[in-house]
Amino acid sequence: MRAFGRSIRPEWLLEEGMTFLNHGSFGATPRRVLAAQDRWRLAMERQPVRFFIDELGPAIREAAHALARTMGARGEDLAFVENATGGCNAVLRSIRFEPGDEIVGTGHIYPAVDATIQYVCDCTGAVPVMVEVPFPASDPDEVTRRFLAALTDRTRLVVLSHITSATALVLPIEPITAACRERGIGVLIDGAHAPGMVPLDLPALGADWYTGNAHKWLNAAKGCAFLWTNPDSRFDRVSLHPAVISLSYPAGFPDEFDWVGTRDPSAWLSVTEALAFLDEWGMERVRRHNHELVLAGGALLADGWGVEPAAPPAMTGSILALPCPVEVEPTKEACDALRLRWWREHRVEAMAVAFAGRAWVRISAQIYNELADYQRLLEITR
Ligand SMILES: Cc1ncc(COP(=O)(O)O)c(C=O)c1O
C-alpha cells in the first residue's frame, strides 16, 4: 500500500511549492475525479436531449445509492444538493413555523446557515435561541447539557453542526439528537465537514435530516453535496422542497431535488469516482491518518507557540483550531489580511479566523499533508 504524504500530492492539481493546510474550506478534487466529471460533461454535450431526458434521472439515483451506502443509508432517502448551505435551506424553508416557535442553534453555526435561520425567523415569527457552547472546548457532555437545558415546549427544531466550521469541534450530536427525538423535536444536522472525516451511520443517528458535503473530505467535485431524510421521521417528505421550485413540484423529496432546472450535474455523478478513489486508499485508514496527523501537527504548533489546541482529541476530526500566535485584531478583516500575508509572502495557506473576541488558526490534515507542512507554518510565525 502506498504511503501518504507529499509524494502523493500530484494526485491532486494542487500547485507545486506551496504548503496547503486548508483542505477544510473548499476541499480539493483529485485529477481522476475531475477526469470522471469531464467524461460526464462529454456525455451531456454529445447528445444533450438524450442525456437530460433519458439518462440523467437513473444516473442520479445510481450515484445517490452509492453515496448513501457509505453512510449505512438507502439511495431513496438521499438527494443531491449543491452544498450543505442548500441542504439546510431546503429543510429550514420547508417547515411551516408558527410565530413563537423556537429554533435552537449555537454561535458556532456556519454564518450562511445562521443567516438562513434568521431569514426564516423574519418570515415566520419563529425565534432563534442560541446555545453558548464553551470555547475552547473540553467536555462534550457539557455541550449536551447546555443544549438540553435550552429545549422548551416551544422548541420546534434544533440545528446542529456535526463539526463546527471556524472552531473545528466535533459536537456530541448523538445524545442531543436522541433527547430531541424523545421530545418530538425536529433535528437538522449540518454535516458539511463530516462525510469522509468521521464515520457516519445516518439511520442509527436518527436525526430527521442530515446534510453533508461530498466536495470537502470525500474529495468529490465542487457542488456535490447531499440531503438525507430519515424514513422514520414524523416530518413528511412530500412537504420537503429544494430551495429552487421546479418541474416536479409538488412531488416533494427526492423527486423535486433531482431536477431543479437545467444545470451541470457532472459533480453529482462523479461522486462514485471519488468514492472509488478513497476506497483504494481505504476510507477508514484515511480518516484515522488525517485525525492522527492533525493532532500531531496541532501538538507541534501548540508546543512552538506556547498555546493549547482549542479542542480535546475526542472532539477533533481532521481540522483543529489553535490560538493565533501572531498579534492580530480579532476581526474578519484582520484575520483575512493575515492569511493573505502568509500566502503572498510564504506560499502557506492556513485559515485565520476571529471567534469569541480573539484570533485563531484552523489547520487541516489530508493525506497529501505531512508533519513538515505544520513545521513550515511554525517557521513563518516565529
Ligand atoms: C458547518 C458548515 N456548514 C456549512 C458550510 C458551508 O458549506 P458549503 O459552502 O459547501 O455550503 C461549511 C463550510 O465550511 C461548514 O463548515
Coordinates of N, CA and C in Angstrom, one line a residue, residues 141-370:
D141 N -19.9 16.4 27.2 CA -21.1 16.2 28.0 C -21.7 17.6 28.4
E142 N -20.8 18.5 28.6 CA -21.2 19.9 29.0 C -22.0 20.5 27.8
V143 N -21.5 20.2 26.6 CA -22.2 20.7 25.4 C -23.6 20.1 25.3
T144 N -23.7 18.8 25.6 CA -25.0 18.2 25.6 C -25.9 18.8 26.6
R145 N -25.4 19.0 27.8 CA -26.2 19.5 28.9 C -26.8 20.9 28.5
R146 N -25.9 21.7 27.9 CA -26.3 23.1 27.6 C -27.4 23.1 26.5
F147 N -27.3 22.2 25.5 CA -28.4 22.1 24.5 C -29.7 21.6 25.2
L148 N -29.6 20.6 26.0 CA -30.8 20.0 26.6 C -31.5 21.1 27.5
A149 N -30.7 21.9 28.1 CA -31.2 23.0 29.0 C -32.0 24.0 28.2
A150 N -31.6 24.1 26.9 CA -32.3 25.2 26.1 C -33.6 24.8 25.5
L151 N -33.9 23.5 25.6 CA -35.2 23.0 25.0 C -36.4 23.4 25.8
T152 N -37.4 23.8 25.1 CA -38.7 24.2 25.8 C -39.9 23.6 25.1
D153 N -41.0 23.9 25.6 CA -42.3 23.4 24.9 C -42.4 24.1 23.6
R154 N -41.7 25.2 23.4 CA -41.9 25.9 22.1 C -40.8 25.5 21.1
T155 N -39.8 24.6 21.5 CA -38.8 24.3 20.6 C -39.3 23.4 19.5
R156 N -39.2 23.8 18.3 CA -39.7 23.1 17.1 C -38.6 22.4 16.4
L157 N -37.4 23.0 16.4 CA -36.3 22.4 15.6 C -34.9 22.7 16.3
V158 N -34.0 21.8 16.3 CA -32.6 22.0 16.7 C -31.7 21.9 15.5
V159 N -30.9 22.9 15.2 CA -30.0 22.8 14.1 C -28.6 22.6 14.7
L160 N -27.9 21.5 14.4 CA -26.6 21.2 14.9 C -25.6 21.1 13.8
S161 N -24.4 21.7 14.0 CA -23.3 21.5 13.1 C -22.7 20.2 13.7
H162 N -22.5 19.2 12.8 CA -21.8 18.0 13.3 C -20.4 18.3 13.7
I163 N -19.7 19.1 12.7 CA -18.4 19.6 13.0 C -18.4 21.1 12.7
T164 N -18.1 21.9 13.7 CA -18.3 23.3 13.6 C -17.2 23.9 12.6
S165 N -17.6 25.0 12.0 CA -16.7 25.4 10.9 C -15.4 26.1 11.4
A166 N -15.6 27.3 11.9 CA -14.4 28.1 12.3 C -13.7 27.4 13.5
T167 N -14.5 26.9 14.4 CA -13.9 26.4 15.6 C -13.6 24.9 15.6
A168 N -14.0 24.2 14.6 CA -13.5 22.8 14.3 C -13.8 21.8 15.5
L169 N -15.0 21.9 16.0 CA -15.4 21.0 17.1 C -16.3 19.9 16.6
V170 N -16.0 18.7 16.9 CA -17.0 17.6 16.7 C -17.9 17.6 17.8
L171 N -19.2 18.0 17.5 CA -20.2 18.1 18.6 C -20.8 16.8 18.9
P172 N -21.3 16.6 20.2 CA -21.9 15.3 20.6 C -23.4 15.2 20.0
I173 N -23.5 15.0 18.7 CA -24.8 15.1 18.1 C -25.7 13.9 18.5
E174 N -25.1 12.8 18.9 CA -25.9 11.6 19.1 C -26.8 11.7 20.3
P175 N -26.2 12.1 21.5 CA -27.1 12.3 22.7 C -28.1 13.4 22.5
I176 N -27.7 14.5 21.8 CA -28.6 15.6 21.7 C -29.8 15.2 20.8
T177 N -29.4 14.5 19.7 CA -30.5 14.0 18.7 C -31.4 13.1 19.5
A178 N -30.9 12.1 20.2 CA -31.8 11.2 20.9 C -32.7 11.9 21.9
A179 N -32.3 12.9 22.6 CA -33.1 13.6 23.5 C -34.2 14.4 22.8
C180 N -33.8 15.0 21.7 CA -34.8 15.7 20.9 C -35.9 14.8 20.3
R181 N -35.5 13.7 19.8 CA -36.4 12.7 19.3 C -37.5 12.3 20.3
E182 N -37.0 12.0 21.5 CA -37.8 11.6 22.6 C -38.9 12.7 22.9
R183 N -38.5 13.9 22.7 CA -39.5 15.0 23.0 C -40.2 15.5 21.7
G184 N -40.0 14.8 20.6 CA -40.8 15.2 19.4 C -40.3 16.4 18.7
I185 N -39.0 16.8 19.0 CA -38.4 18.0 18.4 C -37.6 17.6 17.2
G186 N -37.8 18.3 16.1 CA -37.1 18.0 14.8 C -35.6 18.3 15.0
V187 N -34.8 17.5 14.3 CA -33.3 17.8 14.3 C -32.8 17.8 12.9
L188 N -32.1 18.9 12.6 CA -31.4 19.1 11.3 C -29.9 19.1 11.6
I189 N -29.2 18.2 11.0 CA -27.7 18.2 11.2 C -27.0 18.7 10.0
D190 N -26.2 19.8 10.2 CA -25.4 20.3 9.2 C -24.0 19.6 9.3
G191 N -23.9 18.6 8.4 CA -22.6 17.8 8.5 C -21.7 18.2 7.4
A192 N -21.6 19.5 7.1 CA -20.8 19.9 5.9 C -19.4 19.3 5.9
H193 N -18.7 19.1 7.0 CA -17.4 18.6 7.0 C -17.3 17.1 7.3
A194 N -18.5 16.5 7.7 CA -18.4 15.1 8.3 C -18.1 14.0 7.3
P195 N -18.8 13.9 6.1 CA -18.5 12.7 5.3 C -17.1 12.6 4.9
G196 N -16.4 11.5 5.2 CA -15.0 11.3 4.9 C -14.1 11.7 6.0
M197 N -14.7 12.5 7.0 CA -13.8 12.9 8.1 C -14.1 12.0 9.3
V198 N -15.4 11.7 9.6 CA -15.8 10.9 10.7 C -16.7 9.8 10.2
P199 N -16.8 8.6 10.8 CA -17.7 7.5 10.4 C -19.1 8.0 10.5
L200 N -20.0 7.6 9.6 CA -21.4 8.0 9.6 C -22.3 6.8 9.4
D201 N -23.3 6.7 10.3 CA -24.4 5.7 10.1 C -25.6 6.5 10.3
L202 N -26.2 7.0 9.2 CA -27.3 8.0 9.3 C -28.5 7.4 10.0
P203 N -29.0 6.2 9.6 CA -30.2 5.7 10.2 C -30.0 5.5 11.7
A204 N -28.8 5.1 12.2 CA -28.6 4.8 13.6 C -28.6 6.2 14.4
L205 N -28.1 7.2 13.7 CA -28.1 8.5 14.4 C -29.5 9.0 14.6
G206 N -30.3 8.8 13.7 CA -31.8 9.1 13.9 C -32.2 10.5 13.9
A207 N -31.4 11.4 13.3 CA -31.9 12.8 13.1 C -33.0 12.8 12.0
D208 N -33.7 13.9 11.9 CA -34.8 13.9 10.9 C -34.1 14.2 9.5
W209 N -33.1 15.1 9.5 CA -32.5 15.4 8.2 C -31.0 15.5 8.5
Y210 N -30.2 15.1 7.5 CA -28.7 15.3 7.6 C -28.2 15.8 6.3
T211 N -27.6 16.9 6.3 CA -27.0 17.3 5.0 C -25.5 17.3 5.2
G212 N -24.8 17.0 4.1 CA -23.3 17.0 4.1 C -22.7 17.3 2.8
N213 N -21.5 17.7 2.8 CA -20.7 18.0 1.5 C -19.9 16.8 1.2
A214 N -20.0 16.4 -0.1 CA -19.0 15.4 -0.6 C -17.8 16.1 -1.2
H215 N -17.9 17.4 -1.4 CA -16.8 18.1 -2.1 C -15.7 18.5 -1.1
K216 N -15.9 18.3 0.2 CA -14.8 18.5 1.1 C -14.0 17.3 1.4
W217 N -14.4 16.4 2.3 CA -13.5 15.3 2.8 C -13.7 14.1 2.0
L218 N -14.7 14.0 1.1 CA -14.9 12.8 0.2 C -14.2 13.1 -1.1
N219 N -13.6 14.3 -1.3 CA -12.8 14.6 -2.5 C -13.6 14.6 -3.8
A220 N -14.9 14.8 -3.7 CA -15.8 14.9 -4.9 C -15.6 16.3 -5.5
A221 N -16.2 16.5 -6.7 CA -16.0 17.8 -7.4 C -16.9 18.8 -6.7
K222 N -16.6 20.1 -6.9 CA -17.3 21.2 -6.2 C -18.8 21.2 -6.6
G223 N -19.7 21.3 -5.7 CA -21.1 21.3 -6.0 C -21.7 19.9 -5.8
C224 N -21.0 19.0 -5.1 CA -21.5 17.7 -4.8 C -21.8 17.6 -3.3
A225 N -23.1 17.6 -3.0 CA -23.5 17.6 -1.5 C -24.8 16.8 -1.5
F226 N -25.3 16.5 -0.3 CA -26.5 15.7 -0.2 C -27.4 16.1 0.9
L227 N -28.6 15.7 0.8 CA -29.6 15.9 1.9 C -30.2 14.5 2.1
W228 N -30.1 14.0 3.3 CA -30.7 12.7 3.7 C -31.9 13.0 4.6
T229 N -33.0 12.2 4.3 CA -34.1 12.4 5.2 C -34.4 11.0 5.8
N230 N -34.8 11.1 7.1 CA -35.0 9.8 7.8 C -36.4 9.2 7.5
P231 N -36.4 8.0 7.0 CA -37.7 7.4 6.7 C -38.6 7.3 7.9
D232 N -38.0 7.3 9.1 CA -38.9 7.2 10.3 C -39.3 8.5 10.9
S233 N -38.9 9.6 10.2 CA -39.2 10.9 10.8 C -40.7 11.2 10.7
R234 N -41.2 12.0 11.7 CA -42.6 12.3 11.7 C -42.9 13.5 10.8
F235 N -41.8 14.1 10.2 CA -41.9 15.2 9.3 C -42.1 14.5 7.9
D236 N -43.1 14.8 7.2 CA -43.3 14.1 5.9 C -42.5 14.7 4.8
R237 N -42.0 13.8 3.9 CA -41.1 14.2 2.9 C -41.7 14.8 1.7
V238 N -43.0 14.7 1.6 CA -43.7 15.4 0.4 C -43.7 16.9 0.6
S239 N -43.6 17.3 1.9 CA -43.5 18.8 2.2 C -42.1 19.3 2.2
L240 N -41.1 18.5 1.8 CA -39.7 18.9 1.8 C -39.4 19.3 0.4
H241 N -39.1 20.6 0.2 CA -38.8 21.1 -1.2 C -37.4 21.7 -1.2
P242 N -36.8 21.6 -2.4 CA -35.5 22.3 -2.6 C -35.6 23.8 -2.5
A243 N -34.6 24.5 -2.4 CA -34.7 26.0 -2.3 C -35.2 26.5 -3.7
V244 N -35.0 25.8 -4.8 CA -35.5 26.2 -6.1 C -36.7 25.3 -6.4
I245 N -37.8 25.9 -6.6 CA -39.0 25.1 -7.0 C -39.0 24.9 -8.5
S246 N -39.2 23.7 -9.0 CA -39.1 23.4 -10.4 C -40.2 22.4 -10.9
L247 N -39.9 21.7 -12.0 CA -40.9 20.9 -12.7 C -41.6 19.9 -11.8
S248 N -40.9 19.3 -10.9 CA -41.5 18.1 -10.1 C -42.4 18.6 -9.0
Y249 N -42.5 19.9 -8.7 CA -43.4 20.3 -7.6 C -44.8 19.8 -7.9
P250 N -45.6 19.3 -7.0 CA -45.4 19.1 -5.6 C -45.0 17.7 -5.1
A251 N -44.1 17.1 -5.9 CA -43.8 15.7 -5.5 C -43.0 15.5 -4.2
G252 N -42.3 16.6 -3.8 CA -41.5 16.6 -2.6 C -40.2 15.8 -2.8
F253 N -39.7 15.3 -1.7 CA -38.4 14.7 -1.7 C -38.5 13.2 -2.2
P254 N -37.6 12.6 -3.0 CA -36.4 13.3 -3.5 C -36.6 13.8 -4.9
D255 N -37.8 13.5 -5.5 CA -38.0 13.9 -7.0 C -37.7 15.3 -7.3
E256 N -38.3 16.2 -6.4 CA -38.1 17.6 -6.7 C -36.6 18.0 -6.7
F257 N -35.8 17.3 -5.9 CA -34.4 17.7 -5.8 C -33.6 17.2 -7.0
D258 N -34.1 16.1 -7.7 CA -33.4 15.5 -8.8 C -33.4 16.4 -10.0
W259 N -34.4 17.3 -10.1 CA -34.5 18.2 -11.2 C -34.8 19.6 -10.7
V260 N -33.8 20.5 -10.7 CA -34.0 21.9 -10.2 C -33.7 22.8 -11.4
G261 N -34.1 22.4 -12.6 CA -33.8 23.3 -13.8 C -32.5 22.7 -14.4
T262 N -32.3 23.2 -15.7 CA -31.1 22.8 -16.4 C -29.9 23.3 -15.7
R263 N -29.0 22.3 -15.4 CA -27.7 22.7 -14.7 C -26.7 21.6 -15.0
D264 N -25.5 21.8 -14.7 CA -24.4 20.8 -14.9 C -24.4 19.8 -13.7
P265 N -24.8 18.6 -14.0 CA -24.9 17.6 -12.9 C -23.6 16.8 -12.7
S266 N -22.6 17.2 -13.4 CA -21.4 16.3 -13.5 C -20.7 16.1 -12.1
A267 N -20.8 17.1 -11.3 CA -20.2 16.9 -9.9 C -20.9 15.8 -9.2
W268 N -22.3 15.8 -9.2 CA -23.0 14.8 -8.5 C -22.7 13.4 -9.0
L269 N -22.6 13.3 -10.4 CA -22.4 12.0 -11.0 C -21.0 11.4 -10.7
S270 N -20.1 12.3 -10.6 CA -18.7 11.8 -10.4 C -18.4 11.4 -9.0
V271 N -19.4 11.4 -8.1 CA -19.1 11.1 -6.7 C -18.7 9.6 -6.6
T272 N -19.1 8.8 -7.5 CA -18.8 7.3 -7.5 C -17.2 7.2 -7.7
E273 N -16.7 8.1 -8.5 CA -15.2 8.0 -8.7 C -14.5 8.5 -7.5
A274 N -15.0 9.5 -6.8 CA -14.4 10.0 -5.6 C -14.5 8.9 -4.5
L275 N -15.6 8.1 -4.5 CA -15.6 7.0 -3.5 C -14.7 5.9 -3.9
A276 N -14.5 5.7 -5.2 CA -13.6 4.6 -5.6 C -12.1 5.0 -5.3
F277 N -11.8 6.3 -5.4 CA -10.5 6.9 -5.1 C -10.2 6.6 -3.6
L278 N -11.2 7.0 -2.8 CA -11.0 6.8 -1.3 C -10.9 5.3 -0.9
D279 N -11.7 4.5 -1.6 CA -11.7 3.1 -1.3 C -10.3 2.5 -1.6
E280 N -9.7 3.0 -2.6 CA -8.3 2.5 -3.0 C -7.3 2.7 -1.8
W281 N -7.5 3.9 -1.2 CA -6.6 4.3 -0.1 C -7.1 3.6 1.2
G282 N -8.4 3.3 1.2 CA -9.0 2.7 2.4 C -9.6 3.9 3.2
M283 N -11.0 4.0 3.2 CA -11.7 5.1 3.8 C -11.3 5.2 5.3
E284 N -11.3 4.1 6.0 CA -11.1 4.1 7.4 C -9.6 4.5 7.7
R285 N -8.7 4.0 6.9 CA -7.3 4.3 7.0 C -7.1 5.8 6.8
V286 N -7.8 6.4 5.8 CA -7.6 7.8 5.5 C -8.1 8.6 6.7
R287 N -9.3 8.3 7.2 CA -9.9 9.0 8.3 C -8.9 9.0 9.5
R288 N -8.4 7.8 9.8 CA -7.5 7.6 11.0 C -6.3 8.4 10.8
H289 N -5.7 8.3 9.6 CA -4.4 9.0 9.3 C -4.6 10.6 9.5
N290 N -5.7 11.1 8.9 CA -6.0 12.5 9.0 C -6.2 13.0 10.4
H291 N -6.9 12.2 11.2 CA -7.1 12.5 12.6 C -5.8 12.6 13.3
E292 N -5.0 11.5 13.1 CA -3.7 11.5 13.9 C -2.8 12.6 13.4
L293 N -2.8 12.9 12.1 CA -1.9 13.9 11.6 C -2.3 15.3 12.1
V294 N -3.6 15.6 12.2 CA -3.9 16.9 12.7 C -3.6 17.1 14.1
L295 N -3.7 16.0 14.9 CA -3.3 16.0 16.3 C -1.8 16.2 16.4
A296 N -1.0 15.5 15.6 CA 0.4 15.7 15.7 C 0.8 17.1 15.2
G297 N 0.2 17.5 14.1 CA 0.5 18.9 13.6 C 0.1 19.9 14.6
G298 N -1.0 19.7 15.3 CA -1.5 20.6 16.3 C -0.6 20.7 17.5
A299 N -0.1 19.5 17.9 CA 0.8 19.4 19.0 C 2.1 20.1 18.7
L300 N 2.6 20.0 17.5 CA 3.8 20.6 17.1 C 3.7 22.2 17.2
L301 N 2.5 22.7 16.7 CA 2.3 24.1 16.7 C 2.0 24.6 18.1
A302 N 1.3 23.8 18.8 CA 0.9 24.3 20.2 C 2.2 24.4 21.0
D303 N 3.1 23.5 20.8 CA 4.4 23.5 21.6 C 5.2 24.7 21.1
G304 N 5.3 24.9 19.8 CA 6.1 26.0 19.3 C 5.5 27.4 19.7
W305 N 4.2 27.5 19.7 CA 3.5 28.8 20.0 C 3.3 29.0 21.5
G306 N 3.4 27.9 22.3 CA 3.2 28.0 23.7 C 1.7 28.2 24.0
V307 N 0.8 27.4 23.3 CA -0.6 27.5 23.5 C -1.2 26.1 23.6
E308 N -2.5 26.0 23.8 CA -3.2 24.7 23.9 C -4.2 24.7 22.7
P309 N -4.3 23.5 22.0 CA -5.3 23.4 21.0 C -6.7 23.7 21.6
A310 N -7.6 24.1 20.7 CA -9.0 24.5 21.3 C -9.9 23.4 21.5
A311 N -9.5 22.2 21.2 CA -10.4 21.0 21.4 C -9.6 19.8 21.8
P312 N -10.2 19.0 22.7 CA -9.6 17.7 23.0 C -9.7 16.7 21.9
P313 N -8.8 15.7 21.8 CA -8.8 14.7 20.7 C -10.2 14.1 20.5
A314 N -11.0 13.9 21.6 CA -12.3 13.3 21.4 C -13.3 14.3 20.7
M315 N -13.0 15.5 20.6 CA -13.9 16.5 19.9 C -13.2 17.0 18.6
T316 N -12.2 16.2 18.1 CA -11.5 16.6 16.9 C -11.6 15.6 15.8
G317 N -11.8 16.1 14.6 CA -11.7 15.2 13.4 C -10.4 15.4 12.7
S318 N -10.4 16.0 11.5 CA -9.2 16.3 10.9 C -9.0 17.8 10.6
I319 N -9.7 18.6 11.4 CA -9.4 20.1 11.4 C -9.3 20.4 12.9
L320 N -8.5 21.5 13.2 CA -8.2 21.8 14.6 C -7.9 23.3 14.7
A321 N -8.5 24.0 15.7 CA -8.2 25.4 15.9 C -7.2 25.6 17.0
L322 N -6.3 26.6 16.9 CA -5.4 26.9 18.0 C -5.4 28.4 18.1
P323 N -5.1 28.9 19.3 CA -5.0 30.4 19.4 C -3.9 30.9 18.4
C324 N -4.2 32.0 17.8 CA -3.3 32.6 16.8 C -2.0 33.1 17.5
P325 N -0.8 32.8 17.1 CA 0.4 33.2 17.8 C 0.8 34.6 17.4
V326 N 0.2 35.1 16.3 CA 0.5 36.5 15.8 C -0.4 37.5 16.4
E327 N 0.1 38.6 16.9 CA -0.8 39.6 17.4 C -1.7 40.2 16.3
V328 N -3.0 40.0 16.4 CA -3.8 40.5 15.3 C -5.2 40.8 15.9
E329 N -5.8 41.8 15.4 CA -7.1 42.2 15.9 C -8.1 41.1 15.6
P330 N -9.0 40.8 16.5 CA -10.0 39.7 16.3 C -11.2 40.1 15.4
T331 N -10.8 40.5 14.2 CA -11.9 40.8 13.2 C -11.7 40.0 12.0
K332 N -12.7 39.8 11.2 CA -12.6 39.1 10.0 C -11.6 39.7 9.0
E333 N -11.6 41.1 8.9 CA -10.7 41.7 8.0 C -9.3 41.5 8.4
A334 N -9.0 41.6 9.7 CA -7.6 41.5 10.1 C -7.1 40.0 9.9
C335 N -8.0 39.1 10.2 CA -7.6 37.7 10.0 C -7.5 37.3 8.5
D336 N -8.3 37.9 7.7 CA -8.2 37.7 6.2 C -6.8 38.2 5.8
A337 N -6.5 39.4 6.3 CA -5.2 40.0 5.9 C -4.0 39.2 6.3
L338 N -4.1 38.6 7.5 CA -3.0 37.7 8.0 C -2.9 36.5 7.1
R339 N -4.0 35.9 6.8 CA -4.0 34.7 5.9 C -3.4 35.1 4.5
L340 N -3.8 36.2 4.0 CA -3.2 36.7 2.7 C -1.7 36.9 2.8
R341 N -1.3 37.5 3.9 CA 0.1 37.8 4.0 C 0.9 36.4 4.1
W342 N 0.4 35.5 4.8 CA 1.1 34.2 4.9 C 1.2 33.6 3.4
W343 N 0.1 33.7 2.7 CA 0.1 33.2 1.3 C 1.1 34.0 0.4
R344 N 0.9 35.3 0.4 CA 1.8 36.1 -0.5 C 3.2 36.0 -0.2
E345 N 3.5 36.1 1.1 CA 5.0 36.1 1.5 C 5.6 34.8 1.6
H346 N 4.8 33.7 1.9 CA 5.5 32.4 2.2 C 4.8 31.3 1.4
R347 N 3.8 31.5 0.6 CA 3.1 30.4 -0.1 C 2.6 29.3 0.9
V348 N 2.1 29.8 2.0 CA 1.5 28.9 3.0 C 0.0 29.3 3.1
E349 N -0.9 28.3 2.9 CA -2.3 28.5 3.0 C -2.8 27.9 4.3
A350 N -3.2 28.7 5.3 CA -3.8 28.2 6.5 C -4.9 29.3 6.9
M351 N -5.9 28.8 7.5 CA -7.1 29.7 7.8 C -6.8 30.4 9.1
A352 N -7.0 31.8 9.1 CA -7.0 32.6 10.3 C -8.4 33.1 10.5
V353 N -9.0 33.0 11.7 CA -10.4 33.3 11.9 C -10.6 34.0 13.2
A354 N -11.5 34.9 13.3 CA -11.9 35.6 14.5 C -13.1 34.9 15.1
F355 N -13.0 34.6 16.4 CA -14.1 34.0 17.1 C -14.1 34.3 18.6
A356 N -15.2 34.7 19.1 CA -15.3 35.0 20.6 C -14.2 35.9 21.1
G357 N -14.0 37.0 20.3 CA -13.1 38.0 20.8 C -11.6 37.8 20.7
R358 N -11.2 36.7 19.9 CA -9.8 36.6 19.7 C -9.6 35.9 18.3
A359 N -8.3 35.8 17.9 CA -8.0 35.2 16.6 C -7.5 33.8 16.8
W360 N -7.9 32.9 15.8 CA -7.5 31.5 15.9 C -6.9 31.1 14.5
V361 N -6.1 30.1 14.5 CA -5.6 29.5 13.3 C -6.3 28.1 13.2
R362 N -6.9 27.8 12.1 CA -7.5 26.5 11.9 C -6.7 25.7 10.9
I363 N -6.2 24.6 11.3 CA -5.4 23.7 10.4 C -6.2 22.5 9.9
S364 N -5.8 22.0 8.8 CA -6.5 20.8 8.2 C -5.4 19.7 8.0
A365 N -5.8 18.5 8.0 CA -4.9 17.4 7.6 C -5.6 16.5 6.6
Q366 N -5.0 16.4 5.4 CA -5.4 15.5 4.4 C -4.3 14.6 4.0
I367 N -4.5 13.5 3.3 CA -3.5 12.5 3.1 C -2.3 13.0 2.3
Y368 N -2.4 14.2 1.6 CA -1.2 14.7 0.9 C -0.4 15.6 1.9
N369 N -0.8 15.8 3.1 CA 0.0 16.6 4.1 C 0.9 15.7 4.8
E370 N 2.0 16.3 5.4 CA 2.8 15.6 6.3 C 3.3 16.6 7.4

